[in-house]
mmCIF file of C-alpha atoms in Angstrom:
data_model
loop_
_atom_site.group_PDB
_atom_site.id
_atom_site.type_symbol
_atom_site.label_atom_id
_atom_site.label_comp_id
_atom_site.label_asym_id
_atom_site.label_seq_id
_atom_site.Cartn_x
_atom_site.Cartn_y
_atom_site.Cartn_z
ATOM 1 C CA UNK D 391 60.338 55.306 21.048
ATOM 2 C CA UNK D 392 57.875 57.761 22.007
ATOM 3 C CA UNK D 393 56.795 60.649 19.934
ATOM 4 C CA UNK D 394 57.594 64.023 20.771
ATOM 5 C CA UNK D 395 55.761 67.581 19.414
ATOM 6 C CA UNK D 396 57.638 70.202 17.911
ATOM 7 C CA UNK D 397 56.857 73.350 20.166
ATOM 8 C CA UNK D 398 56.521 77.152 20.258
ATOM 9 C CA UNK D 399 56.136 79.316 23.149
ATOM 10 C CA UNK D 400 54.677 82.335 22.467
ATOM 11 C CA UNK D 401 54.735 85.552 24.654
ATOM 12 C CA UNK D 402 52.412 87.811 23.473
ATOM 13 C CA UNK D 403 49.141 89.666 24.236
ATOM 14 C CA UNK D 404 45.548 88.236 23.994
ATOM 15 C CA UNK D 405 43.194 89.425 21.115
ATOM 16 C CA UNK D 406 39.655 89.308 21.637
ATOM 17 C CA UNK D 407 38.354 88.823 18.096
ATOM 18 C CA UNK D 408 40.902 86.088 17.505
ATOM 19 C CA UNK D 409 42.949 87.440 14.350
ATOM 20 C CA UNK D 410 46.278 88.638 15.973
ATOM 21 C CA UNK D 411 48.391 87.789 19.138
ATOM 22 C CA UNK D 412 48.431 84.741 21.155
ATOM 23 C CA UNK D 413 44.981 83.501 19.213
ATOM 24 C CA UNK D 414 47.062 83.442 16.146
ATOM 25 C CA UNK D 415 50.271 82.418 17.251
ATOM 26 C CA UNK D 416 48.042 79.497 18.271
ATOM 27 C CA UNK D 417 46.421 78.968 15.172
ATOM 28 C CA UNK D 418 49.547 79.309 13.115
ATOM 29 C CA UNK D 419 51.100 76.762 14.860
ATOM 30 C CA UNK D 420 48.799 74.350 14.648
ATOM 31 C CA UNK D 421 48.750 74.485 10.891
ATOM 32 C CA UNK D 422 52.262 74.565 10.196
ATOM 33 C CA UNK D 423 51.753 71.175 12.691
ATOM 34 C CA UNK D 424 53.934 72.208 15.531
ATOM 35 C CA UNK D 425 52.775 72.744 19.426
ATOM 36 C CA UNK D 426 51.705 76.532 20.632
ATOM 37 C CA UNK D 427 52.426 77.291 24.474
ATOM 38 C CA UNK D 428 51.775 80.496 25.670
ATOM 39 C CA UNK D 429 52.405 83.536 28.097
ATOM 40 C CA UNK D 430 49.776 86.062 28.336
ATOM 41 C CA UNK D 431 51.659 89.778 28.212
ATOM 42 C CA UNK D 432 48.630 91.640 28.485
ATOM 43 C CA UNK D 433 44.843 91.161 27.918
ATOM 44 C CA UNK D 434 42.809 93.101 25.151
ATOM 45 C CA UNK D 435 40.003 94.456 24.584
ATOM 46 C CA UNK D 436 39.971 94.850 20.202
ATOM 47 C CA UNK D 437 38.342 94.201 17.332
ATOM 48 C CA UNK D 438 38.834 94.497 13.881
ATOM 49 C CA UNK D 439 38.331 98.654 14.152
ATOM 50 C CA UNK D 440 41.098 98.898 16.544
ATOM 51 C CA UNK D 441 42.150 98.341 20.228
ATOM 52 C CA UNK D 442 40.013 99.724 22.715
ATOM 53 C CA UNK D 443 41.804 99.041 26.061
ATOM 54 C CA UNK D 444 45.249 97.361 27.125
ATOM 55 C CA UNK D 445 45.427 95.536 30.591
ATOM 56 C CA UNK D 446 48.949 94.206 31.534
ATOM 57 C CA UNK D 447 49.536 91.331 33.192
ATOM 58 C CA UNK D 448 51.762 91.844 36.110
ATOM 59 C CA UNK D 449 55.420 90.919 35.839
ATOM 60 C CA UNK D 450 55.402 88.307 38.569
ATOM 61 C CA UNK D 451 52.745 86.500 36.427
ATOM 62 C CA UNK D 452 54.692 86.513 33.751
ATOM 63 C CA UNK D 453 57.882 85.256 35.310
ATOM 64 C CA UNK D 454 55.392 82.680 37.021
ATOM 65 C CA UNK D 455 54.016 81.505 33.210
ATOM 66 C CA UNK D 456 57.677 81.185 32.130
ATOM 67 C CA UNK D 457 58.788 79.282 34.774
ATOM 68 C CA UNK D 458 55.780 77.002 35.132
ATOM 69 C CA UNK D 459 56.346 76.093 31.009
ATOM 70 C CA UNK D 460 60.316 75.842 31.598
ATOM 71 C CA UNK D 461 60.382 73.386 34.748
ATOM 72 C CA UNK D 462 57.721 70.962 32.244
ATOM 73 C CA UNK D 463 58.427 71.244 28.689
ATOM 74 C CA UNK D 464 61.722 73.025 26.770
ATOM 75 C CA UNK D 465 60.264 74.630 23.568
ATOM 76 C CA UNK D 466 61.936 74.270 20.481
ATOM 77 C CA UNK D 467 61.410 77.862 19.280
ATOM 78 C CA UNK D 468 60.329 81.004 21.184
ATOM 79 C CA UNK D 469 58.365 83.730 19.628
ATOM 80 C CA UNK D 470 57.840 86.911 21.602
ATOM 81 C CA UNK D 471 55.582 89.396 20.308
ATOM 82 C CA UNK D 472 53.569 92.242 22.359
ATOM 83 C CA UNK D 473 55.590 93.546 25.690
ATOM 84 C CA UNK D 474 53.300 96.109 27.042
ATOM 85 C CA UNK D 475 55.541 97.483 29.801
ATOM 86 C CA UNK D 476 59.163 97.918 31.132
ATOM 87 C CA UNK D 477 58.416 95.332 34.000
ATOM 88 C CA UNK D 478 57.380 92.634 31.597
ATOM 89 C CA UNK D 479 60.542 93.503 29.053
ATOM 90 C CA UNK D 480 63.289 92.939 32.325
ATOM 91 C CA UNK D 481 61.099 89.686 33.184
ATOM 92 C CA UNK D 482 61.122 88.362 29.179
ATOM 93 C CA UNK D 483 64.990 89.584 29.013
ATOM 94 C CA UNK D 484 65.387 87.875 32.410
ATOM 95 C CA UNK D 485 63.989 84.660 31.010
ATOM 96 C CA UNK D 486 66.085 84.857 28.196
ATOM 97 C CA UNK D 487 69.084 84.876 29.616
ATOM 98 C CA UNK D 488 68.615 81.686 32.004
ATOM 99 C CA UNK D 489 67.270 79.530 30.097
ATOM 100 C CA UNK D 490 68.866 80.661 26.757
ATOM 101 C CA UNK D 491 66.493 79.364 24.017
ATOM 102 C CA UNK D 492 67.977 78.281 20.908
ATOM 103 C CA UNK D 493 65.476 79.612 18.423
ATOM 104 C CA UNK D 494 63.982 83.384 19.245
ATOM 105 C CA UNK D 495 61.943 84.865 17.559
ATOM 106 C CA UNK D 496 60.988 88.761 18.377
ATOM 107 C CA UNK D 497 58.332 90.811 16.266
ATOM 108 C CA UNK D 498 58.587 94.209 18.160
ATOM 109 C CA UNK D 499 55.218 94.843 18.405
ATOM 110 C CA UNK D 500 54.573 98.351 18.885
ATOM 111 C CA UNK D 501 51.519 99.259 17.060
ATOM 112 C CA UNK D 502 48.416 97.557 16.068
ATOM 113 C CA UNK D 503 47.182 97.070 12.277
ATOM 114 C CA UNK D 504 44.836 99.740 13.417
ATOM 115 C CA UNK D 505 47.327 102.292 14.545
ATOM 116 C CA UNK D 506 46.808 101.786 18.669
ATOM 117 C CA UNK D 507 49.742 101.667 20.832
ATOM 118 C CA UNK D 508 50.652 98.167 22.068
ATOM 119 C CA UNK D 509 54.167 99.230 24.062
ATOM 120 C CA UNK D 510 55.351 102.037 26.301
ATOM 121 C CA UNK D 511 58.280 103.423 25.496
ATOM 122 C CA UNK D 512 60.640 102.128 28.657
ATOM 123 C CA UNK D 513 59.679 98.649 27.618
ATOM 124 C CA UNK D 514 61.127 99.583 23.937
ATOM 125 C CA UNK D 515 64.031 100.376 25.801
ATOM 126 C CA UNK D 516 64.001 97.325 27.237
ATOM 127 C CA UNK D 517 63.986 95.796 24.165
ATOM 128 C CA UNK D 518 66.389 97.393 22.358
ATOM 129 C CA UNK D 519 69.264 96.716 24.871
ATOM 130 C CA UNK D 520 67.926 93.252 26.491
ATOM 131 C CA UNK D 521 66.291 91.296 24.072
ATOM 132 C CA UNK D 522 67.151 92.116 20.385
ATOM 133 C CA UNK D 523 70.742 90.897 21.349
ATOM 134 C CA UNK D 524 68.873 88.070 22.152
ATOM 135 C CA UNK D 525 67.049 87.656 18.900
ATOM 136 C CA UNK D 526 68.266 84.528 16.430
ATOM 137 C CA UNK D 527 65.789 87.085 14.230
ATOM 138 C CA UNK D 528 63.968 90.159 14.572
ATOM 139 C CA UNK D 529 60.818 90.917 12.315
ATOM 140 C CA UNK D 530 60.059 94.191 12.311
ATOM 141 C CA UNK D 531 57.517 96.051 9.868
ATOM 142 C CA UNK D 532 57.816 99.250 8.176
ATOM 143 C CA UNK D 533 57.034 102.095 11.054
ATOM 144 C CA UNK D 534 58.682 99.132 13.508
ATOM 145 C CA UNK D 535 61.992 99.660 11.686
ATOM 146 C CA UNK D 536 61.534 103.578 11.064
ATOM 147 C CA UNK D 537 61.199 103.363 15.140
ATOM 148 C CA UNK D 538 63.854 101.439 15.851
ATOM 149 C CA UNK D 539 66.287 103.170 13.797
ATOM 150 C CA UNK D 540 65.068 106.613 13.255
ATOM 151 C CA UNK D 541 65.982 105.775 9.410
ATOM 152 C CA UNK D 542 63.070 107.181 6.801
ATOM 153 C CA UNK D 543 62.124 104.285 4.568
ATOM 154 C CA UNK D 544 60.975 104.790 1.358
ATOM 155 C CA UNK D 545 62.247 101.696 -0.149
ATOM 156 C CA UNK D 546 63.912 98.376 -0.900
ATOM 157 C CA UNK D 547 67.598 100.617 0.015
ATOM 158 C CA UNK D 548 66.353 102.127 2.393
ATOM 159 C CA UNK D 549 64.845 98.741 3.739
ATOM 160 C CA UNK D 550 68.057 97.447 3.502
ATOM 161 C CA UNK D 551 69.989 100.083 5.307
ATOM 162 C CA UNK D 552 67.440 99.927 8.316
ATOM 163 C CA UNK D 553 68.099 96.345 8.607
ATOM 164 C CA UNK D 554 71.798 96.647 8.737
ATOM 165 C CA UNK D 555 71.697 98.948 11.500
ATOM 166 C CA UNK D 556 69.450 97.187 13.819
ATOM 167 C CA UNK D 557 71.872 94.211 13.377
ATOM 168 C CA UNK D 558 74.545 96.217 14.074
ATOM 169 C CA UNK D 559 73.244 98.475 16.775
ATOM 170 C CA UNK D 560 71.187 95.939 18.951
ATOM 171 C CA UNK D 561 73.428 92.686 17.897
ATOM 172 C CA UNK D 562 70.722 90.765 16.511
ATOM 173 C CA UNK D 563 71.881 87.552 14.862
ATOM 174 C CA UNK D 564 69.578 88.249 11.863
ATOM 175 C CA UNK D 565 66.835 90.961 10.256
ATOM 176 C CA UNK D 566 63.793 90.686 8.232
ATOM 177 C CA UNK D 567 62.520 94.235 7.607
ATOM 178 C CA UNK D 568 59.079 93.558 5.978
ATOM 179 C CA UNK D 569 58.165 95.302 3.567
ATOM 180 C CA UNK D 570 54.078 95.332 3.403
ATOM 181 C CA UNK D 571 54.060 98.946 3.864
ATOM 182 C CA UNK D 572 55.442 99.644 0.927
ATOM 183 C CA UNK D 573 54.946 98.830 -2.745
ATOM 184 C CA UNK D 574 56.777 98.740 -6.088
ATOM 185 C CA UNK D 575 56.139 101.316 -9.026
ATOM 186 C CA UNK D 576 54.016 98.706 -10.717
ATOM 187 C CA UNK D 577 51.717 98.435 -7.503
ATOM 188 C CA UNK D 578 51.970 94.617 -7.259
ATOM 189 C CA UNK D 579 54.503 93.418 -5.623
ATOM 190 C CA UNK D 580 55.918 93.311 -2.372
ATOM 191 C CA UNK D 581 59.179 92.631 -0.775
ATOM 192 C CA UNK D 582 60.700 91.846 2.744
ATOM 193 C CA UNK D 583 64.807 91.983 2.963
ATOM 194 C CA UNK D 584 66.831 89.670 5.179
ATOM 195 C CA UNK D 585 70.548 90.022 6.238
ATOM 196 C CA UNK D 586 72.081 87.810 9.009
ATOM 197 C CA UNK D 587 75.833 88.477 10.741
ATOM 198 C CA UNK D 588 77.428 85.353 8.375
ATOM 199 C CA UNK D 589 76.831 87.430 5.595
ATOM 200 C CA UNK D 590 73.458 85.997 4.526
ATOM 201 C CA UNK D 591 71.417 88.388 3.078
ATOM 202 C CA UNK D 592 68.303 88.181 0.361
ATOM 203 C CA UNK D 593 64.966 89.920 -0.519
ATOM 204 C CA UNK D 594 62.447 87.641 -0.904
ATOM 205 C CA UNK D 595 59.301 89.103 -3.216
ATOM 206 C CA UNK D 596 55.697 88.179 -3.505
ATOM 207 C CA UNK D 597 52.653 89.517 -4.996
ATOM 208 C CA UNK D 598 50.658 91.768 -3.685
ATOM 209 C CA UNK D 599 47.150 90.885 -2.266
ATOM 210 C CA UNK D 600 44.278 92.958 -3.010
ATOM 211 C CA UNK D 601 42.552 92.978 1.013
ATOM 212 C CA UNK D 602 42.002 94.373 3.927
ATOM 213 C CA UNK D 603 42.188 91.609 5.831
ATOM 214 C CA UNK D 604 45.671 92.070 7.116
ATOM 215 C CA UNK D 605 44.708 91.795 11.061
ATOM 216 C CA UNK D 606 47.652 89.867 12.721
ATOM 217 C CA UNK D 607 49.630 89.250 9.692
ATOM 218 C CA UNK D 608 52.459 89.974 11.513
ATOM 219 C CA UNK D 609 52.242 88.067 14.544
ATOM 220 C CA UNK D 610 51.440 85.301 12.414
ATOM 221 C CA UNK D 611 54.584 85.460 10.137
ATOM 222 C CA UNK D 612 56.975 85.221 13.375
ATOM 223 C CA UNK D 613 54.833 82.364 14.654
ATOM 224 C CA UNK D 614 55.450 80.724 11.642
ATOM 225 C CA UNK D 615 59.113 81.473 11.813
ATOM 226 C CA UNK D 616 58.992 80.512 14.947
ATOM 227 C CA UNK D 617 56.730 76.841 13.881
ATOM 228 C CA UNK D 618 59.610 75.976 10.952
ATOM 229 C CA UNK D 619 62.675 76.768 13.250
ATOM 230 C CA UNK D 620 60.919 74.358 16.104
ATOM 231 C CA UNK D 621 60.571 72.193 13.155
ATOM 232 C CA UNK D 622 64.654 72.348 12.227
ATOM 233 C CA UNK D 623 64.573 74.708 8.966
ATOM 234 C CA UNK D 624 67.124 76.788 8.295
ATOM 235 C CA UNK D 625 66.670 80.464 9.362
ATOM 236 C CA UNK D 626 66.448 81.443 5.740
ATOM 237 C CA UNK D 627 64.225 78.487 4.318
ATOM 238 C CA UNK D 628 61.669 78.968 7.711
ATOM 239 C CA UNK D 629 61.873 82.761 6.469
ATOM 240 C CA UNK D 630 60.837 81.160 2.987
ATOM 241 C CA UNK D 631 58.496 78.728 3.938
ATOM 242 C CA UNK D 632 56.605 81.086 6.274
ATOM 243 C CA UNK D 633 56.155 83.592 3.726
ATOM 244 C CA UNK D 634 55.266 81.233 1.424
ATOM 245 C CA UNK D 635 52.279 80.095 4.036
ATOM 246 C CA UNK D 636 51.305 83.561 5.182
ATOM 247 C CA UNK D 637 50.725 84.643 1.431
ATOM 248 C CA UNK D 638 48.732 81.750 0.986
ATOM 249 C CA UNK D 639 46.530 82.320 4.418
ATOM 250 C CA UNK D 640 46.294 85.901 3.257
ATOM 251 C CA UNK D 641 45.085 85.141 -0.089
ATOM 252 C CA UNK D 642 42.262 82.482 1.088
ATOM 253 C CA UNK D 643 41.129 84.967 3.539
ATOM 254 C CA UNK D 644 41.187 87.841 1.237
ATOM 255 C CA UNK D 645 37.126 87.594 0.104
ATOM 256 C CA UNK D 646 36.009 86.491 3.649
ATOM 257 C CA UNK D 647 33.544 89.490 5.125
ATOM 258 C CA UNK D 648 34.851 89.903 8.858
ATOM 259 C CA UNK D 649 34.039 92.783 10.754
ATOM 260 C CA UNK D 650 33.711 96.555 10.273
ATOM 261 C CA UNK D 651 37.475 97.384 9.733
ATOM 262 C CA UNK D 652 40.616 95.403 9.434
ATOM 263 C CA UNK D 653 39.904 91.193 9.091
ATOM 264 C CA UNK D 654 42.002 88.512 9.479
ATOM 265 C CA UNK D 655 43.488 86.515 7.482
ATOM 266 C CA UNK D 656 42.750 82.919 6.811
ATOM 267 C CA UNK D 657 44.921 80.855 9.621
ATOM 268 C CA UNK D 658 43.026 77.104 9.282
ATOM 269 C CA UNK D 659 43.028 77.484 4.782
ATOM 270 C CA UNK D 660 43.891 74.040 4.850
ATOM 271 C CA UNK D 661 40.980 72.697 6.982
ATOM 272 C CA UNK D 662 37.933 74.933 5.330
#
């Protein structure tokens, strides 16, 4: 019988110094041991001080990367991550609904670790009414949540509360607000919550790390979701394993020297 790979699409944008975005999508993958494809959203030009110009690719590239991985190979799990534009959002939504993809992944990017815009506000739209229905799970940080919801979030309620009404409100099948903008009165632990439509619903916690390499940690996280789903975990124990693997990738990058600003963290800790 032959083998077969375990495989993630990702649709995201291209960072030039390798830490976030389709470069880490790709190296998450291949340590969790499952098969990164990709569509290109947009190119970058950033580094770990921030994002210094966005170039979209045009929508009928897009649809043309979609369709060229579709009529090949069906991915297991689909993680979408930067959508610069409205034109891009209607051609990701689009792709959605044909092919419908069992496990989806969506980490509404909106902002870089370094503060830059990554989305236009018609393509959020986009998003909100055309893809998150389409989510199995949505990942969204801190200010992603506070955007989404218009909810102030000051902490583990309030977390909770956010990620109850962007289930609700978009139809999501699942949330994981994360919570690495926040920390506990004892300055040392974090926490993300999760709550699904069956009822599911935990906070998972974990130390926090003392770095500033953080570049990409989120588009790394929903690749990993994205590599354990492919991989057939559960949504809650490929929420658990791939917070489990990001802490670890965080904490064996945390001494590296990378950069002026922002590093990443340590993708390939099991190989160096």
């Amino acid at each position: 019988m032959a083998k077969l790979y375990k495989t993630v699409l990702s649709i995201a944008g291209s960072d030039t110094i390798g830490g976030a975005g389709i470069q880490a999508d790709i190296k998450t993958c291949c340590s969790i041991g499952t098969y990164a494809m990709t569509v290109i959203t947009a190119l970058t030009a950033q580094n770990t001080m921030g994002v210094k110009s966005v170039l979209a690719t045009p929508a009928l590239m897009v649809k043309q990367q979609l369709d060229a991985v579709m009529a090949d190979v069906k991915p297991d799990a689909v993680k979408i991550g930067m959508i610069p534009d409205a034109d891009c959002a209607n051609v990701i939504a689009d792709f959605l609904e044909e092919y419908l993809p069992f496990n989806v992944v969506v980490d509404p990017v909106m902002v870089a670790t370094s503060g830059d815009s990554l989305s236009s506000d018609p393509a959020v739209d986009v998003l909100k009414k055309r893809i998150l229905p389409l989510a199995s799970v949505v990942t969204p940080n801190i200010p992603e949540a506070k955007a989404l919801t218009g909810l102030e979030i000051f902490g583990i309620a309030d977390m909770k509360a956010a990620a109850v009404k962007i289930m609700n409100d978009f139809n999501s099948a699942s949330v994981l607000v994360k919570g690495g903008h926040l920390i506990d009165d004892d300055n040392v632990l974090l926490r993300d919550y999760f709550i699904a439509h069956d009822k599911q619903n935990c906070t998972f916690t974990h130390p926090k790390v003392d770095t500033v390499n953080t570049h990409g940690t989120g588009c790394s996280l929903s690749s990993a979701i994205a590599s354990f789903l492919a991989k057939g975990c559960s949504i809650k124990t490929a929420l658990r394993n791939a917070i489990k693997w990001e802490y670890k990738a965080i904490c064996k990058g945390a001494k590296y020297e990378f950069g002026h600003g922002h590093g990443p963290i340590n993708h390939i800790f099991k190989t160096i």
